């Protein structure tokens, strides 16, 4: 019997109706190139395999790797290790990425995938509901922040449905939710590193105005964006404009 490991964020899906619902949202097609992050004991893996020629999975927990190998399924390609160190581009593209993600490292995983977005067709994940709400939040909302802006600048994002704690073993303390990401074909951001720097600085002190947060980087006469506002007032396109103005500043 495998004991759930907290340090690996292990909450295993146990509700077969929810699993079926997730599979129908993913809608796998035979020839899809797919990667499942954190297959665990295979709750989603086995149903996915029924629809696919091949499925790649990446799992960190050695004991679960042994379990996955015991399925003896030739269509299951098992990679052992940390997804944060995994070279996504070593898999064929366009890649569909799915998973019930370990919640303790969900943001680093999302940023790792963001950095490999050129390789990705779409992504369907289970995350903490609160994180999904932040990802899809619009400007003006208190939960709109760096994660919302960074994801929405590169993906169309949609919260699909909520999954209550009873659907897992062990039960997490919080609600979860399914979120869908589709890369934007031609993102308007020119340099992601500069964009990320400006977004991060802008939200570094949420209660202060942009003028304060950006004072060592940009002044009001260098941009058309009103810097007397707080970061949470700016739309994603405003942040893109702000970054463009920053790049042209001298
Ligand atoms: N997919 C399974 C399910 O729904 O029942 C398990 C989901 S569980 C929330 C997260 C899974 O991710 C666990 O199997 C855990 O061992 C794995 N995991 C945690 N950290 C990881 C990492 N850095 N790289 C790869 N897998 C990881």
Short mmCIF file of C-alpha atoms in Angstrom, two decimals, residues 74-247:
data_model
loop_
_atom_site.label_atom_id
_atom_site.label_comp_id
_atom_site.label_asym_id
_atom_site.label_seq_id
_atom_site.Cartn_x
_atom_site.Cartn_y
_atom_site.Cartn_z
CA UNK A 74 3.69 -0.56 -23.88
CA UNK A 75 1.84 2.62 -24.80
CA UNK A 76 2.78 4.25 -21.51
CA UNK A 77 6.13 6.06 -21.67
CA UNK A 78 7.32 6.64 -18.13
CA UNK A 79 9.79 9.41 -17.29
CA UNK A 80 11.12 9.50 -13.78
CA UNK A 81 12.10 12.80 -12.20
CA UNK A 82 11.16 16.35 -11.37
CA UNK A 83 8.92 17.99 -13.96
CA UNK A 84 10.65 21.31 -13.22
CA UNK A 85 13.88 19.85 -14.59
CA UNK A 86 12.22 17.90 -17.39
CA UNK A 87 13.00 19.01 -20.94
CA UNK A 88 9.50 19.43 -22.39
CA UNK A 89 11.03 20.02 -25.84
CA UNK A 90 12.42 16.46 -25.85
CA UNK A 91 8.85 15.27 -26.51
CA UNK A 92 7.14 15.54 -29.89
CA UNK A 93 5.09 18.69 -30.54
CA UNK A 94 2.45 20.08 -30.57
CA UNK A 95 2.18 18.72 -27.06
CA UNK A 96 -0.99 18.52 -24.98
CA UNK A 97 -0.16 18.72 -21.28
CA UNK A 98 -2.54 17.49 -18.58
CA UNK A 99 -2.46 16.63 -14.90
CA UNK A 100 -3.75 16.86 -11.40
CA UNK A 101 -0.80 18.98 -10.34
CA UNK A 102 1.03 18.84 -7.00
CA UNK A 103 -0.39 22.00 -5.43
CA UNK A 104 2.78 22.91 -3.52
CA UNK A 105 4.66 23.64 -6.77
CA UNK A 106 1.83 24.56 -9.15
CA UNK A 107 3.09 28.10 -9.89
CA UNK A 108 6.69 26.99 -10.69
CA UNK A 109 5.23 24.29 -12.99
CA UNK A 110 3.07 26.88 -14.77
CA UNK A 111 6.08 29.17 -15.26
CA UNK A 112 8.19 26.23 -16.52
CA UNK A 113 5.49 25.48 -19.10
CA UNK A 114 5.15 29.17 -19.97
CA UNK A 115 8.85 29.13 -20.86
CA UNK A 116 8.21 26.17 -23.18
CA UNK A 117 4.93 27.50 -24.62
CA UNK A 118 6.11 27.27 -28.24
CA UNK A 119 5.99 23.50 -27.93
CA UNK A 120 2.52 23.31 -26.42
CA UNK A 121 -0.88 22.85 -28.06
CA UNK A 122 -2.95 23.18 -24.91
CA UNK A 123 -2.99 22.37 -21.17
CA UNK A 124 -5.73 21.06 -18.89
CA UNK A 125 -4.93 21.02 -15.18
CA UNK A 126 -6.45 20.44 -11.81
CA UNK A 127 -5.23 23.09 -9.39
CA UNK A 128 -6.32 24.65 -6.14
CA UNK A 129 -9.53 26.57 -6.86
CA UNK A 130 -7.98 29.71 -5.37
CA UNK A 131 -5.04 29.50 -7.80
CA UNK A 132 -7.37 28.98 -10.77
CA UNK A 133 -9.39 32.01 -9.68
CA UNK A 134 -6.17 34.05 -9.62
CA UNK A 135 -5.15 32.77 -13.06
CA UNK A 136 -8.44 33.84 -14.68
CA UNK A 137 -8.98 37.05 -12.63
CA UNK A 138 -9.55 40.32 -14.50
CA UNK A 139 -8.11 43.74 -13.67
CA UNK A 140 -9.98 45.54 -10.92
CA UNK A 141 -10.23 42.37 -8.86
CA UNK A 142 -8.32 42.00 -5.59
CA UNK A 143 -6.94 38.62 -6.64
CA UNK A 144 -5.66 39.88 -10.01
CA UNK A 145 -1.86 39.76 -9.91
CA UNK A 146 1.38 38.58 -11.46
CA UNK A 147 0.09 35.07 -12.17
CA UNK A 148 -3.06 36.42 -13.91
CA UNK A 149 -1.10 38.84 -16.12
CA UNK A 150 1.71 36.43 -17.03
CA UNK A 151 -0.67 33.61 -17.96
CA UNK A 152 -3.24 35.75 -19.78
CA UNK A 153 -0.56 37.48 -21.87
CA UNK A 154 0.31 34.13 -23.44
CA UNK A 155 -2.76 31.89 -23.03
CA UNK A 156 -6.51 32.10 -23.28
CA UNK A 157 -7.53 30.75 -19.89
CA UNK A 158 -10.81 29.30 -18.73
CA UNK A 159 -12.00 27.82 -15.44
CA UNK A 160 -14.00 24.72 -16.39
CA UNK A 161 -15.47 23.26 -13.19
CA UNK A 162 -14.92 22.96 -9.46
CA UNK A 163 -13.97 19.70 -7.74
CA UNK A 164 -14.77 19.32 -4.02
CA UNK A 165 -12.37 17.72 -1.47
CA UNK A 166 -14.44 14.50 -1.23
CA UNK A 167 -13.25 13.47 -4.71
CA UNK A 168 -9.68 12.80 -3.42
CA UNK A 169 -7.83 10.51 -1.06
CA UNK A 170 -6.54 11.90 1.21
CA UNK A 171 -9.00 14.80 1.10
CA UNK A 172 -7.36 18.21 0.69
CA UNK A 173 -8.66 21.02 2.89
CA UNK A 174 -9.60 23.17 -0.06
CA UNK A 175 -11.66 23.06 -3.27
CA UNK A 176 -9.92 22.29 -6.53
CA UNK A 177 -10.79 23.35 -10.07
CA UNK A 178 -10.10 22.36 -13.65
CA UNK A 179 -8.50 25.06 -15.79
CA UNK A 180 -7.87 25.07 -19.53
CA UNK A 181 -5.03 26.98 -21.25
CA UNK A 182 -4.78 27.57 -24.99
CA UNK A 183 -1.66 29.42 -26.19
CA UNK A 184 -2.37 32.72 -27.97
CA UNK A 185 -1.15 32.36 -31.56
CA UNK A 186 0.60 35.71 -31.76
CA UNK A 187 1.24 37.06 -28.26
CA UNK A 188 1.88 40.82 -28.22
CA UNK A 189 4.75 40.60 -25.72
CA UNK A 190 8.12 41.04 -27.43
CA UNK A 191 10.52 40.10 -24.65
CA UNK A 192 9.08 37.88 -21.90
CA UNK A 193 11.94 38.62 -19.47
CA UNK A 194 11.43 42.39 -19.62
CA UNK A 195 7.64 41.91 -19.42
CA UNK A 196 7.99 39.70 -16.37
CA UNK A 197 10.31 42.21 -14.70
CA UNK A 198 7.83 45.07 -15.18
CA UNK A 199 4.84 42.97 -14.03
CA UNK A 200 6.74 41.76 -10.96
CA UNK A 201 7.87 45.27 -10.02
CA UNK A 202 4.38 46.67 -10.56
CA UNK A 203 2.83 44.19 -8.12
CA UNK A 204 5.75 44.32 -5.66
CA UNK A 205 3.81 46.63 -3.35
CA UNK A 206 0.14 46.20 -4.19
CA UNK A 207 -1.06 49.13 -2.06
CA UNK A 208 1.28 51.61 -3.68
CA UNK A 209 0.83 53.37 -7.00
CA UNK A 210 2.72 52.28 -10.10
CA UNK A 211 4.72 55.51 -9.86
CA UNK A 212 6.09 54.29 -6.53
CA UNK A 213 6.66 50.69 -7.58
CA UNK A 214 8.40 51.63 -10.83
CA UNK A 215 10.25 54.73 -9.69
CA UNK A 216 13.73 53.40 -10.39
CA UNK A 217 12.67 52.12 -13.83
CA UNK A 218 10.15 54.44 -15.49
CA UNK A 219 8.76 57.94 -15.00
CA UNK A 220 5.37 59.35 -16.01
CA UNK A 221 6.76 61.32 -18.95
CA UNK A 222 8.10 58.10 -20.48
CA UNK A 223 4.72 56.32 -20.72
CA UNK A 224 1.10 56.92 -21.74
CA UNK A 225 -0.11 54.64 -18.90
CA UNK A 226 -1.32 56.65 -15.91
CA UNK A 227 1.15 55.79 -13.14
CA UNK A 228 -1.04 57.23 -10.39
CA UNK A 229 -3.02 53.96 -10.57
CA UNK A 230 -2.29 50.73 -8.72
CA UNK A 231 -1.11 47.68 -10.67
CA UNK A 232 -4.42 45.87 -10.19
CA UNK A 233 -6.19 48.52 -12.31
CA UNK A 234 -4.14 47.75 -15.45
CA UNK A 235 -5.35 45.32 -18.10
CA UNK A 236 -2.95 42.80 -19.65
CA UNK A 237 -2.69 45.05 -22.72
CA UNK A 238 -1.85 48.03 -20.47
CA UNK A 239 1.06 46.00 -19.05
CA UNK A 240 2.22 45.26 -22.59
CA UNK A 241 2.05 48.99 -23.41
CA UNK A 242 3.92 49.81 -20.19
CA UNK A 243 6.67 47.33 -21.11
CA UNK A 244 6.92 48.71 -24.66
CA UNK A 245 7.29 52.23 -23.24
CA UNK A 246 9.93 50.97 -20.79
CA UNK A 247 11.91 49.41 -23.65
#
